[in-house]
C-alpha positions as CSV (number, residue, x, y, z in Angstrom):
1,X,23.6,-6.6,-10.9
2,X,22.2,-3.0,-10.8
3,X,18.6,-4.3,-10.4
4,X,19.6,-6.4,-7.5
5,X,21.3,-3.4,-5.8
6,X,18.2,-1.2,-6.5
7,X,15.9,-3.8,-4.9
8,X,18.2,-4.1,-1.9
9,X,18.4,-0.3,-1.6
10,X,14.6,0.1,-1.7
11,X,14.0,-2.5,1.0
12,X,15.3,-0.4,3.9
13,X,13.2,2.5,2.6
14,X,10.0,0.4,2.5
15,X,10.8,-1.1,5.9
16,X,11.6,2.3,7.5
17,X,8.4,3.9,6.1
18,X,6.3,0.9,7.1
19,X,7.8,0.8,10.5
20,X,7.4,4.6,10.9
21,X,3.8,4.5,10.1
22,X,3.0,1.4,12.2
23,X,5.0,2.1,15.3
24,X,5.2,5.9,15.7
25,X,2.3,7.7,17.3
26,X,3.6,11.1,16.5
27,X,3.3,12.6,13.0
28,X,6.6,14.6,13.4
29,X,8.4,11.3,14.0
30,X,6.9,10.0,10.8
31,X,8.4,12.9,8.9
32,X,11.7,12.3,10.6
33,X,11.5,8.6,9.6
34,X,10.9,9.6,6.0
35,X,13.9,11.9,6.1
36,X,16.1,9.3,7.6
37,X,15.0,6.6,5.2
38,X,15.7,8.9,2.2
39,X,19.0,10.0,3.6
40,X,20.0,6.4,4.0
41,X,19.0,5.7,0.4
42,X,21.1,8.7,-0.8
43,X,24.1,7.3,1.1
44,X,23.6,3.9,-0.5
45,X,23.3,5.5,-4.0
46,X,26.5,7.5,-3.4
47,X,28.2,4.3,-2.3
48,X,27.4,2.6,-5.6
49,X,27.8,5.8,-7.8
50,X,24.1,5.8,-8.9
51,X,23.9,9.5,-9.8
52,X,20.5,9.4,-11.4
53,X,19.1,7.8,-8.2
54,X,20.9,10.4,-6.1
55,X,19.2,13.2,-8.0
56,X,15.8,11.7,-7.6
57,X,16.3,11.0,-3.9
58,X,17.5,14.5,-3.2
59,X,14.4,15.8,-4.9
60,X,12.3,13.5,-2.7
61,X,14.1,14.7,0.4
62,X,13.5,18.3,-0.5
63,X,9.8,17.5,-1.0
64,X,9.7,15.9,2.4
65,X,11.5,18.8,4.0
66,X,9.2,21.3,2.3
67,X,5.8,19.5,2.7
68,X,6.0,16.9,5.5
69,X,4.1,18.3,8.5
70,X,2.0,16.9,11.2
71,X,-1.1,18.0,9.2
72,X,0.2,16.5,6.0
73,X,0.9,13.1,7.6
74,X,-2.5,13.1,9.1
75,X,-4.1,14.1,5.8
76,X,-2.2,11.4,4.0
77,X,-3.4,8.8,6.5
78,X,-7.0,10.1,6.1
79,X,-6.7,9.8,2.3
80,X,-5.3,6.3,2.6
81,X,-8.3,5.2,4.8
82,X,-10.7,6.8,2.3
83,X,-9.0,5.2,-0.7
84,X,-9.1,1.7,1.0
85,X,-12.8,2.2,2.0
86,X,-13.6,2.9,-1.6
87,X,-11.5,0.0,-2.8
88,X,-13.2,-2.3,-0.4
89,X,-16.7,-1.1,-1.5
90,X,-15.8,-1.8,-5.1
91,X,-14.4,-5.3,-4.2
92,X,-17.6,-6.1,-2.2
93,X,-19.6,-5.0,-5.3
94,X,-17.6,-7.4,-7.4
95,X,-18.2,-10.2,-4.9
96,X,-22.0,-9.6,-5.1
97,X,-21.9,-9.7,-8.9
98,X,-20.0,-13.0,-8.9
99,X,-22.4,-14.4,-6.4
100,X,-25.3,-13.5,-8.7
101,X,-23.5,-15.1,-11.6
102,X,-22.9,-18.2,-9.5
103,X,-26.5,-18.4,-8.5
104,X,-27.5,-18.1,-12.2
105,X,-25.1,-20.8,-13.2
106,X,-26.4,-23.1,-10.4
107,X,-30.0,-22.4,-11.5
108,X,-29.1,-23.5,-15.1
109,X,-27.2,-26.5,-13.8
110,X,-24.1,-25.5,-15.8
111,X,-21.4,-27.3,-13.8
112,X,-18.5,-25.8,-15.7
113,X,-19.7,-22.2,-15.1
114,X,-20.5,-23.1,-11.4
115,X,-16.9,-24.2,-10.9
116,X,-15.7,-21.1,-12.7
117,X,-17.7,-18.7,-10.6
118,X,-16.9,-20.5,-7.4
119,X,-13.2,-20.1,-8.1
120,X,-13.7,-16.5,-9.1
121,X,-15.8,-15.9,-5.9
122,X,-13.0,-17.3,-3.7
123,X,-10.5,-15.0,-5.4
124,X,-12.7,-11.9,-5.0
125,X,-13.4,-12.8,-1.3
126,X,-9.7,-13.2,-0.7
127,X,-9.0,-9.9,-2.3
128,X,-11.7,-8.3,-0.1
129,X,-10.3,-9.8,3.0
130,X,-6.8,-8.5,2.1
131,X,-8.2,-5.0,1.6
132,X,-10.1,-5.3,5.0
133,X,-6.8,-6.1,6.7
134,X,-5.1,-3.1,5.0
135,X,-8.0,-0.9,6.0
136,X,-7.8,-2.1,9.6
137,X,-4.1,-1.2,9.7
138,X,-4.7,2.2,8.0
139,X,-7.4,3.0,10.5
140,X,-5.1,2.1,13.4
141,X,-2.4,4.3,12.0
142,X,-4.8,7.1,11.6
143,X,-6.1,6.7,15.1
144,X,-2.5,6.8,16.5
145,X,-1.9,10.0,14.6
146,X,-5.0,11.7,15.9
147,X,-4.0,11.2,19.6
């Protein structure tokens, strides 16, 4: 029962933060959205008597109050873009390696390995496409913060 409550309690926070980053063009509003989401979580934790969660959330709120600024939100967005760019480069390297393995298996005529590498290649390419979408979103968020 408690896990279910925790999952339900986390959902509004995730939605609020996600909505804050994707729809607000002002970094100060993002800080306010973070505060509001955490305050909501504190209310929910108090409602259910989850005192350990309350303590953690109050610490998180104090961190946001102390450190969330226009500059920090912008810096976080820049870090997110850089991290995703690095992740995409790594995934693209993985794709190239699997392509090389696939070509080698095809040259040897090993049907079992060809099938294995084709499946692996599709998975790696799907991962890369997912990262590309995340990166596109992160770049849009960064651009909106830089206005």
